[in-house]
Amino acid sequence: MRTLLGSLRIQIPEQLYVKDPETTDLGKRIVEHSILLINELGFECFTFRKLGAAIGSPESTIYRYFENKHKLLLYLISWYWAWLEYKVVFATANVETAKDQLCNSIRTICETVKQDQNFSHINEEVLQRIVIAESSKTFLTKEIDQENKNGYFKNYKNLIERLAGIISDLNPDFKHPRTLASTLLEANHLQKFFGEHMPSITDIATQDEDLILFIETMTTSILNYGPKRS
Amino acid sequence: MRTLLGSLRIQIPEQLYVKDPETTDLGKRIVEHSILLINELGFECFTFRKLGAAIGSPESTIYRYFENKHKLLLYLISWYWAWLEYKVVFATANVETAKDQLCNSIRTICETVKQDQNFSHINEEVLQRIVIAESSKTFLTKEIDQENKNGYFKNYKNLIERLAGIISDLNPDFKHPRTLASTLLEANHLQKFFGEHMPSITDIATQDEDLILFIETMTTSILNYGPKRS
DNA sequence: CAGTTATGATAGTAATACTATTATATTTGT
DNA sequence: ACAAATATAATAGTATTACTATCATAACTG
């Protein structure tokens, strides 16, 4: 992933920030420490004041980069979706069959991120934990329709679209490629969270393999079964 | 459903309230109007002060029934899970095959609630909308482990356990009945939400039938495919 | 080196999430 | 029927949050 992060820039909808944090050291420090602090405190207890304290700047400075903490979260989660989409692109490049492409994509999505590819100021491992615990809060709001219209969820949609494309390649008759894509993406988060915090309602170990098996089986079986005119 | 609500009481973990709201008129008014107000404002903008204004009582009175708005939400969502479990029990009673039991359960879970069975102070139709948009906020918090230990999610777990039981009856070899149960339950919410607010990433019409078809197909195909030693 | 821009330091405001106090109803026991 | 207990109303107060505003200074830019 070194080359990826070295040469390609993760594109974030510019409506999500006031000033692009990638353009300054301070901006990068804001992003870097917001990830650590949201993970540590949870989004509800996270405040710009605390973030300011963590980086030694007043909260008013952070407002020059992000309008509010909700948009900062949207920014971080958007970053993750774009990053994940690139990982999926790489994982499916030069792969012959759509079946293998889908398996590789699922594996990419479900694999717990390991720290080692962390060359930028963004700690992807911690960011993934934020995505698992906080990402649904970005859209489960009363402002969803307006924010969706504003393009805040573009990167999420792109990822779903890409997965749906692979699904359709594998089975062009399948009627719900997008629904399946978003279901498997979110099921991954949900089950990871339950595995860690409500183990009694999971049958899945905390290792990745078991969850990948479930999601792979679910996906391939619905695609095999779905169009079969029996 | 008349008899159900008339004779059976929905059991809510008593840790969720300070004083049982079912025991007084005021308590019922608090519950009734909290449902309407959370639906109207969204959970973030909902406050005890506004709820007090809606029922003509000071906010301090509401604190005598619920410790805070998070616990009030937990109470409402718990109520829904218990209610849904009873609906599943009725929908599967006297049904011969596990296959039909599962189909009836899925139908019960996925059907959009219609207002007519609203005999109590609880408007189940509106409550279902709250469940769709807000229920994941009950567990996606930093306090999850403690709250889980305290039994706040008992009713949710009961429902998952019941569904998992039916799934296991249908296919005793299937390794992930709980995971499948929680996945289909939450996928239902997610897709209903996306269908209404982010239609571009769904292939599912806003009618129930299409979503039920997807979830039924997903469930039955993984159960057919899963254990098949091919 | 003047002018712009970014940041720091500090203050202020309305709203939120409570807690506390006291007065007044209402219910309950005898 | 009346005292005692309890529930609710009315009101006030506090720390924190989510901002907004102002001004000084530092840093970069033409």
Coordinates of C-alpha atoms (C1' of nucleotides) in Angstrom, one line a residue:
Chain A
M1 CA 0.0 0.0 0.0
R2 CA 3.0 2.2 0.2
T3 CA 2.8 3.3 -3.5
L4 CA -0.9 3.9 -3.2
L5 CA -0.7 6.3 -0.4
G6 CA 2.5 7.8 -1.8
S7 CA 1.2 8.7 -5.2
L8 CA -2.6 8.7 -5.0
R9 CA -4.6 11.2 -3.1
I10 CA -7.7 10.2 -1.3
Q11 CA -10.4 12.5 -2.6
I12 CA -12.9 13.9 0.0
P13 CA -15.9 16.0 -1.0
E14 CA -14.8 19.5 -0.4
Q15 CA -18.2 20.4 1.1
L16 CA -17.0 18.5 4.2
Y17 CA -14.3 20.9 5.3
V18 CA -13.9 24.6 5.5
K19 CA -10.2 24.4 4.8
D20 CA -8.6 21.3 3.4
P21 CA -6.7 19.8 6.3
E22 CA -4.3 18.0 3.9
T23 CA -2.8 21.4 3.0
T24 CA -1.2 22.2 6.3
D25 CA 0.7 20.5 9.1
L26 CA -1.8 21.8 11.6
G27 CA -4.7 20.4 9.5
K28 CA -3.0 17.0 9.4
R29 CA -2.5 17.1 13.2
I30 CA -6.2 17.9 13.6
V31 CA -7.1 14.8 11.5
E32 CA -4.5 12.6 13.2
H33 CA -5.5 13.4 16.7
S34 CA -9.2 13.5 16.0
I35 CA -9.0 9.8 15.0
L36 CA -7.1 8.9 18.2
L37 CA -9.5 11.0 20.4
I38 CA -12.8 9.8 18.9
N39 CA -11.6 6.2 19.3
E40 CA -10.6 6.9 22.9
L41 CA -13.6 8.9 24.0
G42 CA -16.4 7.8 21.6
F43 CA -18.0 10.4 19.3
E44 CA -20.5 11.7 21.9
C45 CA -17.8 12.7 24.4
F46 CA -15.4 14.0 21.8
T47 CA -15.3 17.8 21.6
F48 CA -13.3 20.4 19.7
R49 CA -12.2 21.8 23.0
K50 CA -10.6 18.4 24.0
L51 CA -9.1 18.0 20.5
G52 CA -7.7 21.5 20.8
A53 CA -6.1 20.6 24.1
A54 CA -4.7 17.4 22.6
I55 CA -2.9 19.4 19.8
G56 CA -2.2 22.5 21.9
S57 CA -4.4 24.8 19.9
P58 CA -7.6 26.6 20.8
E59 CA -10.9 25.2 19.6
S60 CA -11.5 28.2 17.4
T61 CA -8.6 27.1 15.2
I62 CA -10.3 23.7 14.6
Y63 CA -13.4 25.5 13.5
R64 CA -11.3 27.0 10.7
Y65 CA -10.9 23.5 9.3
F66 CA -14.2 21.9 10.1
E67 CA -17.6 23.4 10.6
N68 CA -18.5 21.1 13.4
K69 CA -17.7 17.6 14.8
H70 CA -20.3 16.0 12.7
K71 CA -18.6 17.1 9.5
L72 CA -15.2 16.1 10.9
L73 CA -16.6 12.6 11.4
L74 CA -18.1 12.6 7.9
Y75 CA -14.6 13.6 6.6
L76 CA -12.9 10.8 8.5
I77 CA -15.4 8.2 7.4
S78 CA -15.3 9.4 3.8
W79 CA -11.6 9.1 3.9
Y80 CA -12.0 5.5 5.0
W81 CA -14.5 4.6 2.2
A82 CA -12.2 6.1 -0.4
W83 CA -9.3 4.3 1.0
L84 CA -11.2 1.0 1.1
E85 CA -12.4 1.4 -2.4
Y86 CA -8.8 1.8 -3.6
K87 CA -7.9 -1.3 -1.6
V88 CA -10.7 -3.1 -3.4
V89 CA -9.5 -1.9 -6.8
F90 CA -6.1 -3.2 -6.1
A91 CA -7.4 -6.5 -4.7
T92 CA -9.5 -7.1 -7.9
A93 CA -7.0 -5.8 -10.5
N94 CA -5.8 -8.5 -12.8
V95 CA -8.2 -11.0 -11.3
E96 CA -9.9 -13.1 -14.0
T97 CA -13.2 -14.2 -12.7
A98 CA -15.9 -12.1 -11.1
K99 CA -16.2 -14.8 -8.4
D100 CA -12.6 -14.3 -7.4
Q101 CA -13.0 -10.5 -7.6
L102 CA -15.9 -10.7 -5.2
C103 CA -14.1 -13.0 -2.8
N104 CA -11.1 -10.7 -2.8
S105 CA -13.3 -7.7 -2.2
I106 CA -15.1 -9.3 0.7
R107 CA -11.7 -10.3 2.2
T108 CA -10.5 -6.7 1.8
I109 CA -13.5 -5.3 3.4
C110 CA -13.7 -7.7 6.3
E111 CA -10.0 -7.9 7.1
T112 CA -9.1 -6.1 10.3
V113 CA -6.6 -3.5 9.3
K114 CA -3.1 -3.9 10.6
Q115 CA -1.1 -0.9 11.6
D116 CA 2.0 -1.5 9.4
Q117 CA 0.7 0.3 6.3
N118 CA 0.4 3.5 8.4
F119 CA 2.7 5.8 6.5
S120 CA 0.5 8.9 6.6
H121 CA -0.8 10.9 9.5
I122 CA -3.9 8.7 9.4
N123 CA -3.9 5.6 11.5
E124 CA -6.0 3.3 9.4
E125 CA -6.3 0.6 12.2
V126 CA -7.8 3.1 14.6
L127 CA -9.9 4.7 11.9
Q128 CA -11.4 1.3 11.1
R129 CA -12.5 1.0 14.7
I130 CA -14.2 4.4 14.4
V131 CA -15.9 3.3 11.3
I132 CA -17.3 0.2 13.0
A133 CA -18.6 2.1 16.0
E134 CA -19.5 5.5 14.6
S135 CA -20.1 5.4 10.9
S136 CA -23.8 4.8 11.0
K137 CA -24.1 8.0 13.1
T138 CA -23.1 9.9 10.0
F139 CA -26.3 9.1 8.2
L140 CA -28.8 8.3 11.0
T141 CA -29.8 11.9 11.5
K142 CA -32.7 14.2 10.6
E143 CA -30.4 16.1 8.2
I144 CA -29.8 13.0 6.0
D145 CA -31.8 14.1 3.0
Q146 CA -30.1 17.5 2.7
E147 CA -26.7 16.1 3.4
N148 CA -27.2 13.4 0.9
K149 CA -28.2 16.0 -1.7
N150 CA -25.1 18.0 -0.7
G151 CA -22.9 15.0 -1.7
Y152 CA -21.5 14.2 1.7
F153 CA -21.9 10.4 1.1
K154 CA -20.3 10.3 -2.3
N155 CA -17.4 8.1 -1.3
Y156 CA -19.7 5.6 0.5
K157 CA -21.9 5.4 -2.6
N158 CA -18.9 4.9 -4.9
L159 CA -17.8 1.9 -2.8
I160 CA -21.3 0.4 -2.8
E161 CA -21.5 1.0 -6.6
R162 CA -18.2 -0.7 -7.2
L163 CA -19.2 -3.8 -5.1
A164 CA -22.6 -3.9 -6.8
G165 CA -20.8 -3.8 -10.2
I166 CA -18.7 -6.9 -9.3
I167 CA -21.9 -8.6 -8.0
S168 CA -23.6 -7.9 -11.2
D169 CA -20.7 -9.2 -13.2
L170 CA -20.9 -12.4 -11.3
N171 CA -24.6 -12.8 -11.7
P172 CA -26.3 -10.3 -14.1
D173 CA -29.7 -11.7 -13.3
F174 CA -29.5 -10.8 -9.6
K175 CA -32.0 -8.2 -8.8
H176 CA -30.5 -6.5 -5.7
P177 CA -26.7 -5.9 -6.2
R178 CA -26.7 -2.6 -4.3
T179 CA -28.8 -4.0 -1.5
L180 CA -26.5 -6.9 -1.1
A181 CA -23.4 -4.7 -1.3
S182 CA -24.6 -2.4 1.5
T183 CA -25.9 -5.3 3.5
L184 CA -22.6 -7.1 3.5
L185 CA -20.6 -4.0 4.2
E186 CA -22.7 -3.1 7.2
A187 CA -23.1 -6.6 8.4
N188 CA -19.3 -6.8 8.6
H189 CA -19.3 -3.8 11.0
L190 CA -22.2 -5.0 13.0
Q191 CA -20.8 -8.5 13.6
K192 CA -17.4 -7.2 14.5
F193 CA -19.0 -4.9 17.0
F194 CA -21.2 -7.7 18.4
G195 CA -18.2 -10.1 18.5
E196 CA -16.4 -7.7 20.7
H197 CA -19.2 -6.3 22.9
M198 CA -22.2 -8.7 22.8
P199 CA -20.6 -12.1 22.3
S200 CA -23.7 -13.9 23.4
I201 CA -25.5 -13.0 20.2
T202 CA -22.7 -14.0 17.9
D203 CA -21.4 -17.3 16.8
I204 CA -18.4 -15.7 15.4
A205 CA -14.9 -15.7 16.9
T206 CA -13.0 -12.4 17.1
Q207 CA -10.7 -13.7 14.4
D208 CA -11.5 -12.5 10.9
E209 CA -11.7 -15.9 9.3
D210 CA -15.0 -16.9 10.8
L211 CA -16.8 -13.6 9.8
I212 CA -15.3 -13.7 6.3
L213 CA -16.6 -17.2 5.9
F214 CA -20.1 -16.1 7.0
I215 CA -20.2 -13.1 4.7
E216 CA -18.7 -15.0 1.8
T217 CA -21.2 -17.9 2.2
M218 CA -24.1 -15.5 2.5
T219 CA -23.1 -13.6 -0.6
T220 CA -22.2 -16.5 -2.8
S221 CA -25.3 -18.5 -1.8
I222 CA -27.7 -15.7 -2.5
L223 CA -26.1 -15.2 -5.8
N224 CA -26.2 -18.9 -6.7
Y225 CA -29.7 -19.4 -5.4
G226 CA -31.3 -16.1 -6.4
P227 CA -31.7 -16.5 -10.2
K228 CA -31.8 -20.3 -10.2
R229 CA -35.2 -21.0 -11.9
S230 CA -36.0 -24.3 -10.1
Chain B
M1 CA -53.2 -8.0 18.5
R2 CA -56.0 -6.7 20.7
T3 CA -55.8 -9.7 23.1
L4 CA -52.0 -9.6 23.2
L5 CA -51.8 -6.0 24.4
G6 CA -54.9 -6.4 26.6
S7 CA -53.7 -9.3 28.6
L8 CA -50.0 -9.6 28.3
R9 CA -47.6 -7.0 29.7
I10 CA -44.5 -6.1 27.8
Q11 CA -41.6 -6.7 30.2
I12 CA -38.9 -4.1 30.3
P13 CA -35.7 -4.5 32.3
E14 CA -36.3 -2.5 35.4
Q15 CA -32.8 -1.1 35.4
L16 CA -34.0 1.1 32.5
Y17 CA -36.3 3.3 34.5
V18 CA -36.3 5.0 37.8
K19 CA -40.0 4.7 38.2
D20 CA -42.1 2.4 36.0
P21 CA -43.9 4.7 33.6
E22 CA -46.7 2.1 33.2
T23 CA -47.9 2.7 36.7
T24 CA -49.1 6.2 36.3
D25 CA -51.0 8.4 33.7
L26 CA -48.1 10.8 33.7
G27 CA -45.6 8.1 33.0
K28 CA -47.7 6.9 30.1
R29 CA -47.9 10.4 28.8
I30 CA -44.1 10.7 29.0
V31 CA -43.7 7.5 27.0
E32 CA -46.4 8.4 24.5
H33 CA -45.0 11.9 23.8
S34 CA -41.4 10.9 23.8
I35 CA -42.1 8.6 20.9
L36 CA -43.8 11.3 19.0
L37 CA -41.1 13.9 19.8
I38 CA -38.1 11.7 19.1
N39 CA -39.6 10.8 15.7
E40 CA -40.3 14.4 15.0
L41 CA -37.0 15.9 16.1
G42 CA -34.5 13.0 15.9
F43 CA -32.8 11.7 19.0
E44 CA -30.0 14.3 19.0
C45 CA -32.4 17.3 19.1
F46 CA -34.8 15.6 21.5
T47 CA -34.5 17.0 25.1
F48 CA -36.3 16.4 28.4
R49 CA -37.1 20.1 28.4
K50 CA -38.9 19.9 25.1
L51 CA -40.7 16.7 26.2
G52 CA -41.7 18.5 29.4
A53 CA -43.1 21.4 27.3
A54 CA -45.0 18.9 25.2
I55 CA -46.8 17.3 28.2
G56 CA -47.0 20.5 30.3
S57 CA -44.6 19.3 33.0
P58 CA -41.2 20.5 34.1
E59 CA -38.2 18.5 33.0
S60 CA -37.4 17.6 36.6
T61 CA -40.6 15.5 36.6
I62 CA -39.4 13.4 33.7
Y63 CA -36.1 12.7 35.5
R64 CA -38.2 11.0 38.2
Y65 CA -39.1 8.4 35.6
F66 CA -36.0 8.2 33.5
E67 CA -32.4 8.9 34.5
N68 CA -31.6 10.4 31.1
K69 CA -32.7 10.4 27.5
H70 CA -30.4 7.6 26.6
K71 CA -32.2 5.3 29.0
L72 CA -35.5 6.5 27.8
L73 CA -34.5 5.5 24.3
L74 CA -33.3 2.1 25.6
Y75 CA -36.7 1.7 27.3
L76 CA -38.6 2.5 24.1
I77 CA -36.4 0.2 21.9
S78 CA -36.7 -2.6 24.5
W79 CA -40.4 -2.2 24.4
Y80 CA -40.3 -2.7 20.6
W81 CA -38.1 -5.8 20.8
A82 CA -40.4 -7.4 23.3
W83 CA -43.5 -6.5 21.3
L84 CA -41.9 -7.8 18.1
E85 CA -40.9 -11.1 19.9
Y86 CA -44.5 -11.6 20.9
K87 CA -45.6 -10.9 17.3
V88 CA -43.1 -13.5 16.1
V89 CA -44.4 -16.0 18.7
F90 CA -47.9 -15.5 17.5
A91 CA -46.9 -15.7 13.8
T92 CA -45.1 -19.0 14.4
A93 CA -47.6 -20.7 16.8
N94 CA -49.2 -23.7 15.3
V95 CA -47.1 -23.5 12.2
E96 CA -45.8 -27.0 11.3
T97 CA -42.5 -26.6 9.5
A98 CA -39.5 -24.6 10.6
K99 CA -39.3 -23.2 7.0
D100 CA -42.8 -21.7 7.4
Q101 CA -42.0 -20.5 10.9
L102 CA -38.9 -18.7 9.6
C103 CA -40.8 -17.1 6.6
N104 CA -43.5 -15.9 9.0
S105 CA -41.0 -14.5 11.3
I106 CA -39.2 -12.6 8.6
R107 CA -42.5 -11.3 7.3
T108 CA -43.4 -10.1 10.8
I109 CA -40.1 -8.4 11.3
C110 CA -40.0 -6.7 7.9
E111 CA -43.6 -5.6 7.7
T112 CA -44.1 -1.9 8.1
V113 CA -46.3 -1.6 11.2
K114 CA -49.8 -0.2 10.5
Q115 CA -51.4 2.1 12.9
D116 CA -54.6 0.2 13.5
Q117 CA -53.4 -2.1 16.4
N118 CA -52.5 1.0 18.4
F119 CA -54.7 0.4 21.5
S120 CA -52.3 1.5 24.1
H121 CA -50.5 4.8 24.6
I122 CA -47.7 3.5 22.4
N123 CA -47.9 4.2 18.8
E124 CA -46.1 1.2 17.3
E125 CA -46.0 2.7 13.8
V126 CA -44.1 5.7 15.0
L127 CA -42.0 3.6 17.3
Q128 CA -40.9 1.4 14.4
R129 CA -39.6 4.5 12.7
I130 CA -37.6 5.3 15.8
V131 CA -36.2 1.8 15.9
I132 CA -35.1 2.1 12.2
A133 CA -33.4 5.4 12.7
E134 CA -32.2 5.4 16.3
S135 CA -31.9 1.8 17.6
S136 CA -28.3 1.3 16.8
K137 CA -27.4 4.4 18.9
T138 CA -28.5 2.4 21.9
F139 CA -25.5 0.1 21.7
L140 CA -22.9 2.1 19.6
T141 CA -21.5 3.8 22.7
K142 CA -18.5 3.6 24.9
E143 CA -20.7 2.4 27.8
I144 CA -21.8 -0.7 25.8
D145 CA -19.9 -3.3 27.9
Q146 CA -21.2 -2.0 31.2
E147 CA -24.7 -1.6 30.0
N148 CA -24.7 -5.0 28.4
K149 CA -23.6 -6.4 31.7
N150 CA -26.4 -4.5 33.4
G151 CA -28.9 -6.3 31.2
Y152 CA -30.1 -3.3 29.2
F153 CA -30.2 -5.4 26.0
K154 CA -32.1 -8.4 27.3
N155 CA -35.1 -8.0 25.1
Y156 CA -33.0 -7.6 22.0
K157 CA -31.0 -10.7 22.8
N158 CA -34.2 -12.6 23.5
L159 CA -35.5 -11.8 20.1
I160 CA -32.2 -12.8 18.4
E161 CA -32.2 -16.0 20.4
R162 CA -35.7 -16.9 19.3
L163 CA -34.9 -16.3 15.6
A164 CA -31.7 -18.2 16.0
G165 CA -33.7 -21.1 17.4
I166 CA -36.0 -21.2 14.4
I167 CA -33.0 -21.0 12.1
S168 CA -31.4 -23.9 13.9
D169 CA -34.6 -25.9 13.8
L170 CA -34.6 -25.5 10.0
N171 CA -30.9 -26.3 9.6
P172 CA -29.2 -27.8 12.7
D173 CA -25.9 -27.9 10.9
F174 CA -25.8 -24.2 10.2
K175 CA -22.9 -22.7 12.1
H176 CA -24.1 -19.1 12.5
P177 CA -27.7 -18.9 13.5
R178 CA -27.3 -15.9 15.8
T179 CA -25.2 -14.0 13.3
L180 CA -27.8 -14.6 10.6
A181 CA -30.6 -13.5 13.0
S182 CA -29.0 -10.2 13.9
T183 CA -27.9 -9.6 10.3
L184 CA -31.3 -10.0 8.9
L185 CA -32.9 -7.9 11.7
E186 CA -30.5 -5.1 11.2
A187 CA -30.4 -5.4 7.4
N188 CA -34.1 -4.8 7.5
H189 CA -33.7 -1.5 9.2
L190 CA -30.7 -0.4 7.1
Q191 CA -32.5 -1.1 3.8
K192 CA -35.7 0.6 4.9
F193 CA -33.6 3.6 5.9
F194 CA -31.7 3.6 2.6
G195 CA -34.8 3.1 0.6
E196 CA -36.2 6.2 2.0
H197 CA -33.2 8.4 2.3
M198 CA -30.5 7.1 -0.1
P199 CA -32.5 5.5 -2.9
S200 CA -29.5 5.5 -5.2
I201 CA -27.8 2.7 -3.3
T202 CA -30.9 0.5 -3.0
D203 CA -32.6 -1.7 -5.6
I204 CA -35.5 -2.0 -3.3
A205 CA -38.8 -0.2 -3.7
T206 CA -40.4 1.4 -0.6
Q207 CA -43.0 -1.3 -0.5
D208 CA -42.3 -4.1 1.9
E209 CA -42.6 -6.9 -0.6
D210 CA -39.3 -6.3 -2.3
L211 CA -37.3 -6.1 0.9
I212 CA -39.0 -9.2 2.3
L213 CA -38.1 -11.0 -0.9
F214 CA -34.5 -10.0 -0.5
I215 CA -34.2 -11.0 3.1
E216 CA -36.1 -14.2 2.6
T217 CA -33.9 -15.2 -0.3
M218 CA -30.8 -14.3 1.5
T219 CA -31.8 -16.3 4.6
T220 CA -33.1 -19.4 2.8
S221 CA -30.2 -19.5 0.4
I222 CA -27.5 -19.4 3.0
L223 CA -29.4 -22.1 5.0
N224 CA -29.6 -24.3 1.9
Y225 CA -26.2 -23.6 0.7
G226 CA -24.3 -23.5 4.0
P227 CA -24.3 -27.2 5.1
K228 CA -24.6 -28.8 1.7
R229 CA -21.5 -31.0 1.4
S230 CA -21.0 -30.7 -2.3
Chain C
dC1 C1' 9.4 45.2 3.7
dA2 C1' 4.4 46.0 3.3
dG3 C1' 0.4 43.3 3.1
dT4 C1' -2.0 39.3 3.5
dT5 C1' -3.1 35.1 5.8
dA6 C1' -2.9 31.7 9.7
dT7 C1' -2.8 30.9 14.3
dG8 C1' -3.1 31.9 19.3
dA9 C1' -5.3 33.9 23.3
dT10 C1' -9.2 35.1 25.3
dA11 C1' -14.1 36.1 26.0
dG12 C1' -18.8 35.6 25.4
dT13 C1' -23.6 33.3 24.5
dA14 C1' -27.4 30.2 24.1
dA15 C1' -28.6 25.6 24.9
dT16 C1' -28.0 21.2 27.2
dA17 C1' -28.0 17.9 30.8
dC18 C1' -28.6 17.7 34.7
dT19 C1' -29.4 18.8 40.4
dA20 C1' -31.7 21.1 44.2
dT21 C1' -35.3 23.4 46.7
dT22 C1' -39.6 24.5 48.1
dA23 C1' -44.6 24.7 47.6
dT24 C1' -48.8 22.5 46.5
dA25 C1' -51.6 18.9 45.3
dT26 C1' -53.1 14.0 45.8
dT27 C1' -53.2 9.7 47.8
dT28 C1' -53.1 6.5 51.7
dG29 C1' -53.5 4.6 56.3
dT30 C1' -56.1 4.7 60.5
Chain D
dA1 C1' -62.1 12.8 58.5
dC2 C1' -57.4 14.0 59.1
dA3 C1' -52.4 13.4 59.6
dA4 C1' -48.7 11.5 57.0
dA5 C1' -46.6 10.2 53.1
dT6 C1' -46.0 10.8 48.3
dA7 C1' -46.2 13.0 43.6
dT8 C1' -45.9 16.8 41.0
dA9 C1' -45.2 21.8 39.8
dA10 C1' -42.5 25.9 39.8
dT11 C1' -38.4 27.8 39.9
dA12 C1' -33.5 28.3 40.2
dG13 C1' -28.8 27.1 39.6
dT14 C1' -24.4 24.8 37.6
dA15 C1' -21.0 22.8 34.6
dT16 C1' -20.4 21.7 30.0
dT17 C1' -21.1 22.0 25.0
dA18 C1' -21.2 24.1 20.6
dC19 C1' -20.4 27.5 18.9
dT20 C1' -19.1 33.0 17.5
dA21 C1' -16.3 37.1 18.0
dT22 C1' -12.3 40.0 18.7
dC23 C1' -7.8 41.2 18.6
dA24 C1' -2.8 40.4 18.8
dT25 C1' 1.0 38.2 16.8
dA26 C1' 3.5 35.1 13.9
dA27 C1' 4.5 33.4 9.2
dC28 C1' 4.5 33.5 4.5
dT29 C1' 4.1 36.1 -0.1
dG30 C1' 4.5 39.6 -3.8

